[in-house]
């Protein structure tokens, strides 16, 4: 059986302009790219949410695009630095987990 490489998305969200400057989105993206490369995965898309709150992310255009890409099979995993960078709302995190599970896809936190 030949194992097919994952086609992954990278989720980069920092909520404040101060974080954008300090804990740079580029740093988060670089770490995720290095992880994907080490696993032999293809990075299909980077979803950048610079300076956007994680209190509720479901209505952001980047979130809708990511979920559409997931449902269309353009990505089958999402890499992010830690759960709080994906979303701060527990209900939304659980909804993401259900959606990814239904699509037989993986949520990959580099921290947890």
mmCIF file of C-alpha atoms in Angstrom:
data_model
loop_
_atom_site.group_PDB
_atom_site.id
_atom_site.type_symbol
_atom_site.label_atom_id
_atom_site.label_comp_id
_atom_site.label_asym_id
_atom_site.label_seq_id
_atom_site.Cartn_x
_atom_site.Cartn_y
_atom_site.Cartn_z
ATOM 1 C CA UNK A 1 0.000 0.000 0.000
ATOM 2 C CA UNK A 2 1.443 3.374 -1.027
ATOM 3 C CA UNK A 3 0.901 6.140 1.496
ATOM 4 C CA UNK A 4 -0.175 9.389 -0.172
ATOM 5 C CA UNK A 5 1.465 12.572 1.097
ATOM 6 C CA UNK A 6 -0.760 15.010 2.914
ATOM 7 C CA UNK A 7 -1.719 18.270 1.283
ATOM 8 C CA UNK A 8 -1.777 20.695 4.183
ATOM 9 C CA UNK A 9 -2.874 24.180 4.974
ATOM 10 C CA UNK A 10 -1.001 26.402 7.387
ATOM 11 C CA UNK A 11 -3.075 28.585 9.715
ATOM 12 C CA UNK A 12 -1.357 31.724 10.988
ATOM 13 C CA UNK A 13 -3.301 34.031 13.304
ATOM 14 C CA UNK A 14 -1.976 36.682 15.633
ATOM 15 C CA UNK A 15 -4.562 38.927 17.219
ATOM 16 C CA UNK A 16 -2.874 42.271 17.749
ATOM 17 C CA UNK A 17 -0.621 44.500 15.722
ATOM 18 C CA UNK A 18 1.871 44.241 18.608
ATOM 19 C CA UNK A 19 1.931 40.461 18.196
ATOM 20 C CA UNK A 20 2.286 40.870 14.441
ATOM 21 C CA UNK A 21 5.501 42.802 15.113
ATOM 22 C CA UNK A 22 6.784 40.682 18.030
ATOM 23 C CA UNK A 23 5.590 37.109 17.644
ATOM 24 C CA UNK A 24 5.751 37.405 13.900
ATOM 25 C CA UNK A 25 3.360 35.582 11.615
ATOM 26 C CA UNK A 26 6.404 34.728 9.503
ATOM 27 C CA UNK A 27 7.885 32.837 12.471
ATOM 28 C CA UNK A 28 4.673 30.806 12.883
ATOM 29 C CA UNK A 29 4.568 30.070 9.163
ATOM 30 C CA UNK A 30 8.239 29.078 9.050
ATOM 31 C CA UNK A 31 7.823 26.593 11.926
ATOM 32 C CA UNK A 32 4.771 25.044 10.255
ATOM 33 C CA UNK A 33 6.527 24.816 6.875
ATOM 34 C CA UNK A 34 9.533 23.135 8.491
ATOM 35 C CA UNK A 35 7.238 20.619 10.194
ATOM 36 C CA UNK A 36 5.385 19.868 6.959
ATOM 37 C CA UNK A 37 8.674 19.463 5.103
ATOM 38 C CA UNK A 38 10.031 17.115 7.769
ATOM 39 C CA UNK A 39 6.919 14.954 7.317
ATOM 40 C CA UNK A 40 7.148 14.992 3.521
ATOM 41 C CA UNK A 41 3.868 16.900 3.172
ATOM 42 C CA UNK A 42 2.898 19.424 0.507
ATOM 43 C CA UNK A 43 1.873 22.903 1.705
ATOM 44 C CA UNK A 44 -1.124 23.758 -0.465
ATOM 45 C CA UNK A 45 -2.148 27.050 1.153
ATOM 46 C CA UNK A 46 -1.306 29.480 3.937
ATOM 47 C CA UNK A 47 -4.243 31.145 5.664
ATOM 48 C CA UNK A 48 -3.034 34.422 7.214
ATOM 49 C CA UNK A 49 -5.126 36.242 9.796
ATOM 50 C CA UNK A 50 -2.821 39.047 10.907
ATOM 51 C CA UNK A 51 -4.191 41.284 13.653
ATOM 52 C CA UNK A 52 -7.508 39.407 13.959
ATOM 53 C CA UNK A 53 -9.051 38.310 17.253
ATOM 54 C CA UNK A 54 -9.455 34.628 18.030
ATOM 55 C CA UNK A 55 -12.610 35.195 20.084
ATOM 56 C CA UNK A 56 -14.691 34.117 17.087
ATOM 57 C CA UNK A 57 -13.051 33.170 13.798
ATOM 58 C CA UNK A 58 -15.854 31.319 12.007
ATOM 59 C CA UNK A 59 -17.014 34.340 9.989
ATOM 60 C CA UNK A 60 -13.608 35.488 8.766
ATOM 61 C CA UNK A 61 -13.118 35.110 4.998
ATOM 62 C CA UNK A 62 -9.930 33.086 5.598
ATOM 63 C CA UNK A 63 -11.852 30.606 7.758
ATOM 64 C CA UNK A 64 -14.548 30.158 5.135
ATOM 65 C CA UNK A 65 -11.880 29.674 2.457
ATOM 66 C CA UNK A 66 -10.025 27.119 4.585
ATOM 67 C CA UNK A 67 -13.199 25.116 5.261
ATOM 68 C CA UNK A 68 -14.127 25.210 1.570
ATOM 69 C CA UNK A 69 -10.638 23.968 0.642
ATOM 70 C CA UNK A 70 -11.018 21.196 3.222
ATOM 71 C CA UNK A 71 -14.407 20.091 1.908
ATOM 72 C CA UNK A 72 -13.149 20.150 -1.702
ATOM 73 C CA UNK A 73 -10.145 18.011 -0.733
ATOM 74 C CA UNK A 74 -7.557 20.704 -1.507
ATOM 75 C CA UNK A 75 -6.181 20.190 2.003
ATOM 76 C CA UNK A 76 -6.448 17.171 4.272
ATOM 77 C CA UNK A 77 -4.717 18.649 7.303
ATOM 78 C CA UNK A 78 -4.244 22.033 8.955
ATOM 79 C CA UNK A 79 -1.055 22.950 10.817
ATOM 80 C CA UNK A 80 -1.022 25.751 13.398
ATOM 81 C CA UNK A 81 1.338 26.767 16.191
ATOM 82 C CA UNK A 82 -1.071 26.097 19.092
ATOM 83 C CA UNK A 83 -4.800 25.772 19.760
ATOM 84 C CA UNK A 84 -5.132 29.396 20.882
ATOM 85 C CA UNK A 85 -3.798 30.486 17.476
ATOM 86 C CA UNK A 86 -6.508 28.488 15.701
ATOM 87 C CA UNK A 87 -9.321 29.951 17.827
ATOM 88 C CA UNK A 88 -9.920 31.004 21.407
ATOM 89 C CA UNK A 89 -13.574 29.980 21.448
ATOM 90 C CA UNK A 90 -13.890 26.406 22.769
ATOM 91 C CA UNK A 91 -17.168 25.837 20.934
ATOM 92 C CA UNK A 92 -15.551 26.828 17.614
ATOM 93 C CA UNK A 93 -12.539 24.593 18.315
ATOM 94 C CA UNK A 94 -14.870 21.653 18.889
ATOM 95 C CA UNK A 95 -16.813 22.497 15.725
ATOM 96 C CA UNK A 96 -13.544 22.561 13.751
ATOM 97 C CA UNK A 97 -12.621 19.187 15.253
ATOM 98 C CA UNK A 98 -15.969 17.722 14.150
ATOM 99 C CA UNK A 99 -15.689 19.170 10.635
ATOM 100 C CA UNK A 100 -12.134 17.869 10.210
ATOM 101 C CA UNK A 101 -13.155 14.476 11.583
ATOM 102 C CA UNK A 102 -16.099 14.313 9.143
ATOM 103 C CA UNK A 103 -13.675 15.100 6.287
ATOM 104 C CA UNK A 104 -11.183 12.487 7.541
ATOM 105 C CA UNK A 105 -8.622 15.274 7.952
ATOM 106 C CA UNK A 106 -6.192 16.233 10.691
ATOM 107 C CA UNK A 107 -5.784 19.271 12.938
ATOM 108 C CA UNK A 108 -2.104 19.517 13.839
ATOM 109 C CA UNK A 109 -0.969 21.733 16.702
ATOM 110 C CA UNK A 110 2.779 22.183 16.945
ATOM 111 C CA UNK A 111 2.520 23.030 20.647
ATOM 112 C CA UNK A 112 -0.055 20.659 22.143
#
